Amino acid sequence: MRETIKKKTVISCMVIFAILIFVHGFEAIVIRMDETVVGENFINKVFGILVFVVILRILGWKKEDIGFKKDGAVKCIGIGLVLAVISFIIAYSAEVIILKAGGHDIGFGIFTTGFSLTGEAEVHTGIGFILMCIFFNIINVVMEEGTFRGLFNKIVGINHSQRFAILFQAILFGVWHIVTPMHNLIDGDISVGAFVGLSVGYIILAGMMGIKWGLLYRMTGSLYAGMADHFFNNCIATNLLHVTTESGTDEMMIVRVMIAQLLSFVAILLISKKVQSTEQN
């Protein structure tokens, strides 16, 4: 199996991905763990971590080989957090300006809630829910960064260029996120047309984020910068720190996320090109 994976890298990653997304979809659509008191689809993430650990053993690799490096971890986490904080300060500010221009009274709230395309996520208060949110988001970034930016990038990089490897894992990461609109379609919350539009949007947005985190991995040699930025996006800006108005909560969350991700994507893309140009000279 080791030689097969190393020779047929793209096919091997697609097979692994198919297994992972099947479990992801089964949990989200059939088991629906996010509708329980846990409020999170986490079984697929734990399963994903087990899968990439098994694949690492098959290939004879260590976790450090796919980016889980202890050396410089604190520095890389700091880089990711600075990137996320700056991007989201600008994004939250833009959101507030737009809402105020529309005559809304703005407030902020710290509570947990699952992300919903329809804006009907259930609100939970209490330190227990906040700690659960943090814990599950740590599991999430370990699995997604370890699998997409780490494992898939490393495997495909065996016989393909770094550019191809980054684009490949980013496309898979985009497809990974269509489970969310699929869930809403099955529940009748959105139409088929809306599902198609949201799926394309998800593939583009999540794919762009995948490229950004892939470039961060290439520049730092560590997954921790991308993990920190990923964690802040999911846990803080999506699940914990909310913008409230008299008419609802997080009505412009998708705009906030898009602004922050576009800003950070452009910043990392420009930095990456500058670093690459310097290395060539």
PDB file of C-alpha atoms in Angstrom:
ATOM      1  CA  MET A   1       0.000   0.000   0.000  1.00  0.00           C
ATOM      2  CA  ARG A   2       2.871   2.374   0.757  1.00  0.00           C
ATOM      3  CA  GLU A   3       4.225   2.178  -2.779  1.00  0.00           C
ATOM      4  CA  THR A   4       0.745   2.524  -4.283  1.00  0.00           C
ATOM      5  CA  ILE A   5       0.109   5.733  -2.360  1.00  0.00           C
ATOM      6  CA  LYS A   6       3.486   7.152  -3.363  1.00  0.00           C
ATOM      7  CA  LYS A   7       3.047   6.262  -7.058  1.00  0.00           C
ATOM      8  CA  LYS A   8      -0.636   7.134  -7.454  1.00  0.00           C
ATOM      9  CA  THR A   9      -0.634  10.209  -5.254  1.00  0.00           C
ATOM     10  CA  VAL A  10      -3.637  12.091  -6.659  1.00  0.00           C
ATOM     11  CA  ILE A  11      -5.868   9.003  -6.839  1.00  0.00           C
ATOM     12  CA  SER A  12      -4.810   7.926  -3.334  1.00  0.00           C
ATOM     13  CA  CYS A  13      -5.709  11.329  -1.891  1.00  0.00           C
ATOM     14  CA  MET A  14      -9.060  11.317  -3.676  1.00  0.00           C
ATOM     15  CA  VAL A  15      -9.882   7.888  -2.248  1.00  0.00           C
ATOM     16  CA  ILE A  16      -8.976   9.059   1.258  1.00  0.00           C
ATOM     17  CA  PHE A  17     -11.002  12.226   0.702  1.00  0.00           C
ATOM     18  CA  ALA A  18     -14.046  10.246  -0.503  1.00  0.00           C
ATOM     19  CA  ILE A  19     -14.004   8.198   2.715  1.00  0.00           C
ATOM     20  CA  LEU A  20     -13.652  11.317   4.862  1.00  0.00           C
ATOM     21  CA  ILE A  21     -16.419  13.301   3.151  1.00  0.00           C
ATOM     22  CA  PHE A  22     -18.768  10.295   3.313  1.00  0.00           C
ATOM     23  CA  VAL A  23     -18.339  10.160   7.097  1.00  0.00           C
ATOM     24  CA  HIS A  24     -18.661  13.962   7.245  1.00  0.00           C
ATOM     25  CA  GLY A  25     -21.929  13.913   5.290  1.00  0.00           C
ATOM     26  CA  PHE A  26     -23.311  10.951   7.217  1.00  0.00           C
ATOM     27  CA  GLU A  27     -22.746  12.701  10.535  1.00  0.00           C
ATOM     28  CA  ALA A  28     -24.105  16.065   9.381  1.00  0.00           C
ATOM     29  CA  ILE A  29     -27.156  14.778   7.493  1.00  0.00           C
ATOM     30  CA  VAL A  30     -28.052  11.496   9.200  1.00  0.00           C
ATOM     31  CA  ILE A  31     -26.692  11.555  12.764  1.00  0.00           C
ATOM     32  CA  ARG A  32     -26.917  15.375  13.064  1.00  0.00           C
ATOM     33  CA  MET A  33     -24.613  15.814  16.024  1.00  0.00           C
ATOM     34  CA  ASP A  34     -24.837  19.579  15.571  1.00  0.00           C
ATOM     35  CA  GLU A  35     -28.501  19.389  16.612  1.00  0.00           C
ATOM     36  CA  THR A  36     -27.681  17.691  19.932  1.00  0.00           C
ATOM     37  CA  VAL A  37     -26.544  19.399  23.144  1.00  0.00           C
ATOM     38  CA  VAL A  38     -22.979  19.067  21.813  1.00  0.00           C
ATOM     39  CA  GLY A  39     -23.876  21.460  19.003  1.00  0.00           C
ATOM     40  CA  GLU A  40     -21.026  20.320  16.769  1.00  0.00           C
ATOM     41  CA  ASN A  41     -20.295  17.737  14.090  1.00  0.00           C
ATOM     42  CA  PHE A  42     -17.076  16.381  15.549  1.00  0.00           C
ATOM     43  CA  ILE A  43     -17.156  12.622  14.916  1.00  0.00           C
ATOM     44  CA  ASN A  44     -15.893  13.111  11.352  1.00  0.00           C
ATOM     45  CA  LYS A  45     -13.030  15.241  12.675  1.00  0.00           C
ATOM     46  CA  VAL A  46     -11.920  12.610  15.181  1.00  0.00           C
ATOM     47  CA  PHE A  47     -12.257   9.982  12.446  1.00  0.00           C
ATOM     48  CA  GLY A  48     -10.170  12.172  10.128  1.00  0.00           C
ATOM     49  CA  ILE A  49      -7.395  12.484  12.702  1.00  0.00           C
ATOM     50  CA  LEU A  50      -7.326   8.699  13.099  1.00  0.00           C
ATOM     51  CA  VAL A  51      -7.189   8.288   9.323  1.00  0.00           C
ATOM     52  CA  PHE A  52      -4.200  10.564   8.800  1.00  0.00           C
ATOM     53  CA  VAL A  53      -2.396   8.931  11.755  1.00  0.00           C
ATOM     54  CA  VAL A  54      -2.914   5.521  10.109  1.00  0.00           C
ATOM     55  CA  ILE A  55      -1.736   6.840   6.715  1.00  0.00           C
ATOM     56  CA  LEU A  56       1.359   8.336   8.344  1.00  0.00           C
ATOM     57  CA  ARG A  57       2.226   4.947   9.823  1.00  0.00           C
ATOM     58  CA  ILE A  58       1.675   3.219   6.492  1.00  0.00           C
ATOM     59  CA  LEU A  59       4.012   5.689   4.793  1.00  0.00           C
ATOM     60  CA  GLY A  60       6.550   5.572   7.612  1.00  0.00           C
ATOM     61  CA  TRP A  61       6.266   9.316   8.195  1.00  0.00           C
ATOM     62  CA  LYS A  62       6.223  11.238  11.464  1.00  0.00           C
ATOM     63  CA  LYS A  63       3.770  14.019  12.290  1.00  0.00           C
ATOM     64  CA  GLU A  64       6.636  16.495  11.889  1.00  0.00           C
ATOM     65  CA  ASP A  65       6.933  15.406   8.252  1.00  0.00           C
ATOM     66  CA  ILE A  66       3.544  16.942   7.468  1.00  0.00           C
ATOM     67  CA  GLY A  67       4.030  20.151   9.421  1.00  0.00           C
ATOM     68  CA  PHE A  68       3.389  19.445  13.101  1.00  0.00           C
ATOM     69  CA  LYS A  69       6.805  20.788  14.104  1.00  0.00           C
ATOM     70  CA  LYS A  70       7.551  21.846  17.668  1.00  0.00           C
ATOM     71  CA  ASP A  71      10.425  24.146  16.704  1.00  0.00           C
ATOM     72  CA  GLY A  72       9.083  27.611  16.026  1.00  0.00           C
ATOM     73  CA  ALA A  73       5.504  26.586  16.844  1.00  0.00           C
ATOM     74  CA  VAL A  74       4.872  29.554  19.154  1.00  0.00           C
ATOM     75  CA  LYS A  75       6.202  32.000  16.566  1.00  0.00           C
ATOM     76  CA  CYS A  76       4.027  30.460  13.834  1.00  0.00           C
ATOM     77  CA  ILE A  77       0.938  30.552  16.056  1.00  0.00           C
ATOM     78  CA  GLY A  78       1.674  34.229  16.683  1.00  0.00           C
ATOM     79  CA  ILE A  79       1.923  34.914  12.943  1.00  0.00           C
ATOM     80  CA  GLY A  80      -1.423  33.240  12.334  1.00  0.00           C
ATOM     81  CA  LEU A  81      -3.145  35.079  15.161  1.00  0.00           C
ATOM     82  CA  VAL A  82      -1.787  38.496  14.102  1.00  0.00           C
ATOM     83  CA  LEU A  83      -2.988  37.849  10.548  1.00  0.00           C
ATOM     84  CA  ALA A  84      -6.442  36.831  11.775  1.00  0.00           C
ATOM     85  CA  VAL A  85      -6.852  39.636  14.326  1.00  0.00           C
ATOM     86  CA  ILE A  86      -5.894  42.402  11.893  1.00  0.00           C
ATOM     87  CA  SER A  87      -8.109  40.983   9.126  1.00  0.00           C
ATOM     88  CA  PHE A  88     -11.129  40.614  11.367  1.00  0.00           C
ATOM     89  CA  ILE A  89     -10.732  44.013  13.046  1.00  0.00           C
ATOM     90  CA  ILE A  90     -11.088  45.500   9.579  1.00  0.00           C
ATOM     91  CA  ALA A  91     -13.934  43.096   8.693  1.00  0.00           C
ATOM     92  CA  TYR A  92     -15.909  43.758  11.894  1.00  0.00           C
ATOM     93  CA  SER A  93     -15.411  47.514  11.416  1.00  0.00           C
ATOM     94  CA  ALA A  94     -16.737  47.328   7.858  1.00  0.00           C
ATOM     95  CA  GLU A  95     -19.712  45.284   9.058  1.00  0.00           C
ATOM     96  CA  VAL A  96     -20.552  47.832  11.761  1.00  0.00           C
ATOM     97  CA  ILE A  97     -20.242  50.745   9.313  1.00  0.00           C
ATOM     98  CA  ILE A  98     -22.587  49.056   6.827  1.00  0.00           C
ATOM     99  CA  LEU A  99     -25.152  48.219   9.518  1.00  0.00           C
ATOM    100  CA  LYS A 100     -25.037  51.720  11.015  1.00  0.00           C
ATOM    101  CA  ALA A 101     -25.503  53.191   7.555  1.00  0.00           C
ATOM    102  CA  GLY A 102     -28.671  51.111   7.367  1.00  0.00           C
ATOM    103  CA  GLY A 103     -29.967  52.690  10.583  1.00  0.00           C
ATOM    104  CA  HIS A 104     -29.359  49.700  12.876  1.00  0.00           C
ATOM    105  CA  ASP A 105     -28.409  49.804  16.552  1.00  0.00           C
ATOM    106  CA  ILE A 106     -25.238  47.730  16.918  1.00  0.00           C
ATOM    107  CA  GLY A 107     -24.190  45.529  19.798  1.00  0.00           C
ATOM    108  CA  PHE A 108     -21.705  42.719  20.422  1.00  0.00           C
ATOM    109  CA  GLY A 109     -22.327  39.436  22.196  1.00  0.00           C
ATOM    110  CA  ILE A 110     -20.123  36.585  23.343  1.00  0.00           C
ATOM    111  CA  PHE A 111     -21.980  33.291  23.170  1.00  0.00           C
ATOM    112  CA  THR A 112     -21.798  30.076  21.221  1.00  0.00           C
ATOM    113  CA  THR A 113     -23.801  29.251  18.174  1.00  0.00           C
ATOM    114  CA  GLY A 114     -23.409  26.949  15.221  1.00  0.00           C
ATOM    115  CA  PHE A 115     -22.899  28.472  11.785  1.00  0.00           C
ATOM    116  CA  SER A 116     -26.067  28.493   9.695  1.00  0.00           C
ATOM    117  CA  LEU A 117     -26.578  29.639   6.119  1.00  0.00           C
ATOM    118  CA  THR A 118     -30.152  30.569   7.010  1.00  0.00           C
ATOM    119  CA  GLY A 119     -29.308  32.599  10.112  1.00  0.00           C
ATOM    120  CA  GLU A 120     -31.311  30.299  12.382  1.00  0.00           C
ATOM    121  CA  ALA A 121     -28.516  28.932  14.535  1.00  0.00           C
ATOM    122  CA  GLU A 122     -29.384  28.106  18.140  1.00  0.00           C
ATOM    123  CA  VAL A 123     -27.768  30.307  20.785  1.00  0.00           C
ATOM    124  CA  HIS A 124     -26.053  28.839  23.862  1.00  0.00           C
ATOM    125  CA  THR A 125     -24.733  30.755  26.849  1.00  0.00           C
ATOM    126  CA  GLY A 126     -22.514  29.672  29.715  1.00  0.00           C
ATOM    127  CA  ILE A 127     -18.821  28.939  30.197  1.00  0.00           C
ATOM    128  CA  GLY A 128     -19.359  25.238  29.550  1.00  0.00           C
ATOM    129  CA  PHE A 129     -20.576  25.845  26.011  1.00  0.00           C
ATOM    130  CA  ILE A 130     -17.731  28.301  25.357  1.00  0.00           C
ATOM    131  CA  LEU A 131     -15.143  25.755  26.505  1.00  0.00           C
ATOM    132  CA  MET A 132     -16.789  23.062  24.370  1.00  0.00           C
ATOM    133  CA  CYS A 133     -16.684  25.413  21.391  1.00  0.00           C
ATOM    134  CA  ILE A 134     -12.958  26.032  21.887  1.00  0.00           C
ATOM    135  CA  PHE A 135     -12.228  22.311  22.340  1.00  0.00           C
ATOM    136  CA  PHE A 136     -14.146  21.198  19.251  1.00  0.00           C
ATOM    137  CA  ASN A 137     -12.590  23.939  17.142  1.00  0.00           C
ATOM    138  CA  ILE A 138      -9.115  22.777  18.174  1.00  0.00           C
ATOM    139  CA  ILE A 139     -10.043  19.269  17.011  1.00  0.00           C
ATOM    140  CA  ASN A 140     -11.393  20.772  13.799  1.00  0.00           C
ATOM    141  CA  VAL A 141      -8.223  22.673  12.880  1.00  0.00           C
ATOM    142  CA  VAL A 142      -5.969  19.751  13.794  1.00  0.00           C
ATOM    143  CA  MET A 143      -7.945  17.465  11.478  1.00  0.00           C
ATOM    144  CA  GLU A 144      -8.476  19.858   8.569  1.00  0.00           C
ATOM    145  CA  GLU A 145      -4.993  21.380   8.549  1.00  0.00           C
ATOM    146  CA  GLY A 146      -3.353  18.027   9.236  1.00  0.00           C
ATOM    147  CA  THR A 147      -5.287  16.368   6.417  1.00  0.00           C
ATOM    148  CA  PHE A 148      -5.497  19.006   3.696  1.00  0.00           C
ATOM    149  CA  ARG A 149      -2.440  21.244   4.172  1.00  0.00           C
ATOM    150  CA  GLY A 150      -0.373  18.479   5.759  1.00  0.00           C
ATOM    151  CA  LEU A 151      -1.122  14.978   4.471  1.00  0.00           C
ATOM    152  CA  PHE A 152      -2.628  15.699   1.033  1.00  0.00           C
ATOM    153  CA  ASN A 153      -0.077  18.418   0.284  1.00  0.00           C
ATOM    154  CA  LYS A 154       2.811  16.130   1.267  1.00  0.00           C
ATOM    155  CA  ILE A 155       1.561  13.091  -0.650  1.00  0.00           C
ATOM    156  CA  VAL A 156       0.760  14.956  -3.882  1.00  0.00           C
ATOM    157  CA  GLY A 157       4.061  16.812  -3.578  1.00  0.00           C
ATOM    158  CA  ILE A 158       5.917  13.521  -4.039  1.00  0.00           C
ATOM    159  CA  ASN A 159       5.489  13.615  -7.816  1.00  0.00           C
ATOM    160  CA  HIS A 160       3.925  17.017  -8.498  1.00  0.00           C
ATOM    161  CA  SER A 161       4.985  20.645  -8.088  1.00  0.00           C
ATOM    162  CA  GLN A 162       4.294  22.613  -4.907  1.00  0.00           C
ATOM    163  CA  ARG A 163       1.912  24.840  -6.831  1.00  0.00           C
ATOM    164  CA  PHE A 164      -0.142  21.862  -8.016  1.00  0.00           C
ATOM    165  CA  ALA A 165      -0.153  20.324  -4.525  1.00  0.00           C
ATOM    166  CA  ILE A 166      -1.435  23.550  -2.958  1.00  0.00           C
ATOM    167  CA  LEU A 167      -4.164  23.983  -5.595  1.00  0.00           C
ATOM    168  CA  PHE A 168      -5.178  20.317  -5.358  1.00  0.00           C
ATOM    169  CA  GLN A 169      -5.667  20.298  -1.590  1.00  0.00           C
ATOM    170  CA  ALA A 170      -7.459  23.668  -1.788  1.00  0.00           C
ATOM    171  CA  ILE A 171     -10.002  22.323  -4.298  1.00  0.00           C
ATOM    172  CA  LEU A 172     -10.672  19.293  -2.093  1.00  0.00           C
ATOM    173  CA  PHE A 173     -11.036  21.629   0.893  1.00  0.00           C
ATOM    174  CA  GLY A 174     -13.616  23.655  -1.026  1.00  0.00           C
ATOM    175  CA  VAL A 175     -15.606  20.552  -1.970  1.00  0.00           C
ATOM    176  CA  TRP A 176     -15.403  19.413   1.676  1.00  0.00           C
ATOM    177  CA  HIS A 177     -17.585  22.388   2.638  1.00  0.00           C
ATOM    178  CA  ILE A 178     -20.547  21.674   0.348  1.00  0.00           C
ATOM    179  CA  VAL A 179     -21.874  19.341   3.065  1.00  0.00           C
ATOM    180  CA  THR A 180     -23.242  22.458   4.816  1.00  0.00           C
ATOM    181  CA  PRO A 181     -25.496  23.668   1.960  1.00  0.00           C
ATOM    182  CA  MET A 182     -26.412  20.032   1.225  1.00  0.00           C
ATOM    183  CA  HIS A 183     -27.687  19.786   4.794  1.00  0.00           C
ATOM    184  CA  ASN A 184     -29.818  22.911   4.300  1.00  0.00           C
ATOM    185  CA  LEU A 185     -31.132  21.653   0.947  1.00  0.00           C
ATOM    186  CA  ILE A 186     -32.273  18.338   2.422  1.00  0.00           C
ATOM    187  CA  ASP A 187     -33.985  20.169   5.288  1.00  0.00           C
ATOM    188  CA  GLY A 188     -35.841  22.350   2.774  1.00  0.00           C
ATOM    189  CA  ASP A 189     -34.239  25.565   4.039  1.00  0.00           C
ATOM    190  CA  ILE A 190     -32.903  26.477   0.588  1.00  0.00           C
ATOM    191  CA  SER A 191     -33.866  25.778  -3.027  1.00  0.00           C
ATOM    192  CA  VAL A 192     -31.864  23.751  -5.535  1.00  0.00           C
ATOM    193  CA  GLY A 193     -30.764  26.974  -7.224  1.00  0.00           C
ATOM    194  CA  ALA A 194     -29.603  28.416  -3.919  1.00  0.00           C
ATOM    195  CA  PHE A 195     -27.802  25.157  -3.159  1.00  0.00           C
ATOM    196  CA  VAL A 196     -25.879  25.330  -6.442  1.00  0.00           C
ATOM    197  CA  GLY A 197     -24.994  28.989  -5.872  1.00  0.00           C
ATOM    198  CA  LEU A 198     -23.928  28.422  -2.267  1.00  0.00           C
ATOM    199  CA  SER A 199     -21.932  25.319  -3.186  1.00  0.00           C
ATOM    200  CA  VAL A 200     -19.997  27.208  -5.860  1.00  0.00           C
ATOM    201  CA  GLY A 201     -19.470  30.070  -3.409  1.00  0.00           C
ATOM    202  CA  TYR A 202     -18.258  27.675  -0.733  1.00  0.00           C
ATOM    203  CA  ILE A 203     -15.827  25.968  -3.096  1.00  0.00           C
ATOM    204  CA  ILE A 204     -14.386  29.345  -4.112  1.00  0.00           C
ATOM    205  CA  LEU A 205     -14.209  30.826  -0.589  1.00  0.00           C
ATOM    206  CA  ALA A 206     -12.990  27.688   1.195  1.00  0.00           C
ATOM    207  CA  GLY A 207     -10.660  26.958  -1.708  1.00  0.00           C
ATOM    208  CA  MET A 208      -9.171  30.433  -1.402  1.00  0.00           C
ATOM    209  CA  MET A 209      -8.680  29.860   2.323  1.00  0.00           C
ATOM    210  CA  GLY A 210      -7.036  26.531   1.512  1.00  0.00           C
ATOM    211  CA  ILE A 211      -4.590  28.268  -0.830  1.00  0.00           C
ATOM    212  CA  LYS A 212      -3.809  30.887   1.834  1.00  0.00           C
ATOM    213  CA  TRP A 213      -3.106  28.283   4.515  1.00  0.00           C
ATOM    214  CA  GLY A 214      -1.161  26.196   1.999  1.00  0.00           C
ATOM    215  CA  LEU A 215       1.058  29.198   1.241  1.00  0.00           C
ATOM    216  CA  LEU A 216       1.527  29.821   4.960  1.00  0.00           C
ATOM    217  CA  TYR A 217       2.633  26.211   5.329  1.00  0.00           C
ATOM    218  CA  ARG A 218       5.062  26.534   2.414  1.00  0.00           C
ATOM    219  CA  MET A 219       6.567  29.763   3.800  1.00  0.00           C
ATOM    220  CA  THR A 220       6.907  28.632   7.422  1.00  0.00           C
ATOM    221  CA  GLY A 221       7.322  24.873   7.013  1.00  0.00           C
ATOM    222  CA  SER A 222       4.786  24.527   9.821  1.00  0.00           C
ATOM    223  CA  LEU A 223       1.040  23.975  10.034  1.00  0.00           C
ATOM    224  CA  TYR A 224       0.681  26.116  13.147  1.00  0.00           C
ATOM    225  CA  ALA A 225       0.374  29.514  11.449  1.00  0.00           C
ATOM    226  CA  GLY A 226      -2.535  28.283   9.330  1.00  0.00           C
ATOM    227  CA  MET A 227      -4.049  26.479  12.300  1.00  0.00           C
ATOM    228  CA  ALA A 228      -4.049  29.672  14.378  1.00  0.00           C
ATOM    229  CA  ASP A 229      -5.677  31.724  11.607  1.00  0.00           C
ATOM    230  CA  HIS A 230      -8.144  28.888  10.906  1.00  0.00           C
ATOM    231  CA  PHE A 231      -9.007  28.596  14.617  1.00  0.00           C
ATOM    232  CA  PHE A 232      -9.636  32.328  14.985  1.00  0.00           C
ATOM    233  CA  ASN A 233     -11.880  32.366  11.917  1.00  0.00           C
ATOM    234  CA  ASN A 234     -13.976  29.402  13.049  1.00  0.00           C
ATOM    235  CA  CYS A 235     -14.035  29.793  16.824  1.00  0.00           C
ATOM    236  CA  ILE A 236     -13.891  33.516  17.504  1.00  0.00           C
ATOM    237  CA  ALA A 237     -15.289  35.252  14.424  1.00  0.00           C
ATOM    238  CA  THR A 238     -17.922  32.629  13.593  1.00  0.00           C
ATOM    239  CA  ASN A 239     -18.873  30.932  16.851  1.00  0.00           C
ATOM    240  CA  LEU A 240     -18.127  33.296  19.753  1.00  0.00           C
ATOM    241  CA  LEU A 241     -17.972  37.026  18.925  1.00  0.00           C
ATOM    242  CA  HIS A 242     -21.291  38.073  17.388  1.00  0.00           C
ATOM    243  CA  VAL A 243     -22.702  41.323  16.022  1.00  0.00           C
ATOM    244  CA  THR A 244     -26.274  41.927  17.160  1.00  0.00           C
ATOM    245  CA  THR A 245     -28.935  44.363  15.983  1.00  0.00           C
ATOM    246  CA  GLU A 246     -32.585  44.936  16.878  1.00  0.00           C
ATOM    247  CA  SER A 247     -33.536  42.638  14.000  1.00  0.00           C
ATOM    248  CA  GLY A 248     -31.212  39.693  14.613  1.00  0.00           C
ATOM    249  CA  THR A 249     -27.728  38.290  15.107  1.00  0.00           C
ATOM    250  CA  ASP A 250     -24.897  38.020  12.611  1.00  0.00           C
ATOM    251  CA  GLU A 251     -27.032  39.033   9.664  1.00  0.00           C
ATOM    252  CA  MET A 252     -23.876  39.953   7.773  1.00  0.00           C
ATOM    253  CA  MET A 253     -21.601  37.167   9.015  1.00  0.00           C
ATOM    254  CA  ILE A 254     -20.849  35.903   5.523  1.00  0.00           C
ATOM    255  CA  VAL A 255     -19.810  39.433   4.485  1.00  0.00           C
ATOM    256  CA  ARG A 256     -17.569  39.700   7.551  1.00  0.00           C
ATOM    257  CA  VAL A 257     -15.892  36.382   6.783  1.00  0.00           C
ATOM    258  CA  MET A 258     -15.460  37.198   3.096  1.00  0.00           C
ATOM    259  CA  ILE A 259     -13.859  40.582   3.808  1.00  0.00           C
ATOM    260  CA  ALA A 260     -11.443  39.091   6.339  1.00  0.00           C
ATOM    261  CA  GLN A 261     -10.515  36.157   4.128  1.00  0.00           C
ATOM    262  CA  LEU A 262     -10.038  38.278   1.017  1.00  0.00           C
ATOM    263  CA  LEU A 263      -7.776  40.690   2.916  1.00  0.00           C
ATOM    264  CA  SER A 264      -5.661  37.951   4.479  1.00  0.00           C
ATOM    265  CA  PHE A 265      -5.541  35.989   1.216  1.00  0.00           C
ATOM    266  CA  VAL A 266      -4.217  38.987  -0.727  1.00  0.00           C
ATOM    267  CA  ALA A 267      -1.709  39.767   2.036  1.00  0.00           C
ATOM    268  CA  ILE A 268      -0.323  36.214   2.124  1.00  0.00           C
ATOM    269  CA  LEU A 269      -0.309  35.963  -1.675  1.00  0.00           C
ATOM    270  CA  LEU A 270       1.762  39.166  -1.964  1.00  0.00           C
ATOM    271  CA  ILE A 271       4.128  38.125   0.826  1.00  0.00           C
ATOM    272  CA  SER A 272       4.537  34.685  -0.733  1.00  0.00           C
ATOM    273  CA  LYS A 273       5.433  36.182  -4.116  1.00  0.00           C
ATOM    274  CA  LYS A 274       7.931  38.512  -2.484  1.00  0.00           C
ATOM    275  CA  VAL A 275       9.544  35.651  -0.559  1.00  0.00           C
ATOM    276  CA  GLN A 276       9.677  33.484  -3.680  1.00  0.00           C
ATOM    277  CA  SER A 277      11.233  36.331  -5.690  1.00  0.00           C
ATOM    278  CA  THR A 278      13.847  36.894  -2.972  1.00  0.00           C
ATOM    279  CA  GLU A 279      14.728  33.180  -2.884  1.00  0.00           C
ATOM    280  CA  GLN A 280      15.157  33.092  -6.666  1.00  0.00           C
ATOM    281  CA  ASN A 281      17.486  36.082  -6.573  1.00  0.00           C
TER     282      ASN A 281
END
